[in-house]
């Protein structure tokens, strides 16, 4: 995952399956500027998932498709 933040912040990173279950949870400390971190979903089945990134100032939801 590549993302950019305006300030140093703590991010809660979650991946939800289509039924709403959290299948991945990680807390990441991000610095001001560009950040990169990995999410390993290799053991999950193919399909659609939702990546939720929750920071102090904003939240984002991104659709992921595992093929």
mmCIF file of C-alpha atoms in Angstrom:
data_model
loop_
_atom_site.group_PDB
_atom_site.id
_atom_site.type_symbol
_atom_site.label_atom_id
_atom_site.label_comp_id
_atom_site.label_asym_id
_atom_site.label_seq_id
_atom_site.Cartn_x
_atom_site.Cartn_y
_atom_site.Cartn_z
ATOM 1 C CA UNK A 1 0.000 0.000 0.000
ATOM 2 C CA UNK A 2 1.342 3.422 -0.940
ATOM 3 C CA UNK A 3 -0.129 6.503 0.680
ATOM 4 C CA UNK A 4 0.782 10.060 1.583
ATOM 5 C CA UNK A 5 -0.086 11.961 4.764
ATOM 6 C CA UNK A 6 0.195 15.605 5.770
ATOM 7 C CA UNK A 7 1.367 14.798 9.333
ATOM 8 C CA UNK A 8 2.859 11.989 11.382
ATOM 9 C CA UNK A 9 -0.066 9.735 12.287
ATOM 10 C CA UNK A 10 -1.131 6.277 13.383
ATOM 11 C CA UNK A 11 -3.129 4.308 10.810
ATOM 12 C CA UNK A 12 -5.481 1.441 11.503
ATOM 13 C CA UNK A 13 -5.463 -0.766 8.433
ATOM 14 C CA UNK A 14 -8.245 -3.333 8.026
ATOM 15 C CA UNK A 15 -9.331 -5.590 5.183
ATOM 16 C CA UNK A 16 -12.953 -6.743 5.217
ATOM 17 C CA UNK A 17 -14.428 -9.556 3.185
ATOM 18 C CA UNK A 18 -17.700 -9.133 1.310
ATOM 19 C CA UNK A 19 -19.733 -10.335 4.319
ATOM 20 C CA UNK A 20 -18.227 -7.634 6.573
ATOM 21 C CA UNK A 21 -15.764 -9.803 8.524
ATOM 22 C CA UNK A 22 -12.360 -8.310 9.291
ATOM 23 C CA UNK A 23 -9.773 -10.668 7.791
ATOM 24 C CA UNK A 24 -6.708 -8.465 8.317
ATOM 25 C CA UNK A 25 -5.884 -5.861 10.981
ATOM 26 C CA UNK A 26 -2.659 -3.925 11.407
ATOM 27 C CA UNK A 27 -1.638 -0.694 13.131
ATOM 28 C CA UNK A 28 0.970 1.315 11.232
ATOM 29 C CA UNK A 29 2.849 4.422 12.334
ATOM 30 C CA UNK A 30 3.090 6.678 9.286
ATOM 31 C CA UNK A 31 5.354 9.662 8.879
ATOM 32 C CA UNK A 32 4.554 12.929 7.147
ATOM 33 C CA UNK A 33 4.889 12.425 3.397
ATOM 34 C CA UNK A 34 5.038 9.239 1.373
ATOM 35 C CA UNK A 35 4.590 5.874 3.150
ATOM 36 C CA UNK A 36 4.635 2.291 1.922
ATOM 37 C CA UNK A 37 3.601 -0.892 3.740
ATOM 38 C CA UNK A 38 2.587 -4.431 2.812
ATOM 39 C CA UNK A 39 -0.587 -6.424 3.319
ATOM 40 C CA UNK A 40 -0.282 -10.185 2.827
ATOM 41 C CA UNK A 41 -3.537 -11.644 1.523
ATOM 42 C CA UNK A 42 -2.018 -14.677 -0.220
ATOM 43 C CA UNK A 43 -3.926 -17.128 1.988
ATOM 44 C CA UNK A 44 -7.308 -15.602 1.155
ATOM 45 C CA UNK A 45 -9.613 -16.821 -1.587
ATOM 46 C CA UNK A 46 -10.136 -14.935 -4.820
ATOM 47 C CA UNK A 47 -12.813 -12.279 -4.699
ATOM 48 C CA UNK A 48 -13.608 -8.731 -3.671
ATOM 49 C CA UNK A 49 -12.440 -7.158 -0.420
ATOM 50 C CA UNK A 50 -12.536 -3.662 1.068
ATOM 51 C CA UNK A 51 -9.408 -2.018 2.468
ATOM 52 C CA UNK A 52 -10.176 0.508 5.227
ATOM 53 C CA UNK A 53 -7.494 2.975 6.289
ATOM 54 C CA UNK A 54 -8.359 5.003 9.402
ATOM 55 C CA UNK A 55 -6.057 7.878 10.325
ATOM 56 C CA UNK A 56 -6.568 10.608 12.911
ATOM 57 C CA UNK A 57 -7.756 13.149 10.339
ATOM 58 C CA UNK A 58 -9.357 11.001 7.632
ATOM 59 C CA UNK A 59 -10.559 7.578 6.564
ATOM 60 C CA UNK A 60 -10.463 5.852 3.199
ATOM 61 C CA UNK A 61 -12.123 2.753 1.796
ATOM 62 C CA UNK A 62 -10.626 1.087 -1.281
ATOM 63 C CA UNK A 63 -11.995 -1.870 -3.212
ATOM 64 C CA UNK A 64 -9.511 -4.746 -3.670
ATOM 65 C CA UNK A 65 -9.978 -7.645 -6.077
ATOM 66 C CA UNK A 66 -7.883 -10.790 -5.576
ATOM 67 C CA UNK A 67 -7.491 -12.772 -8.768
#
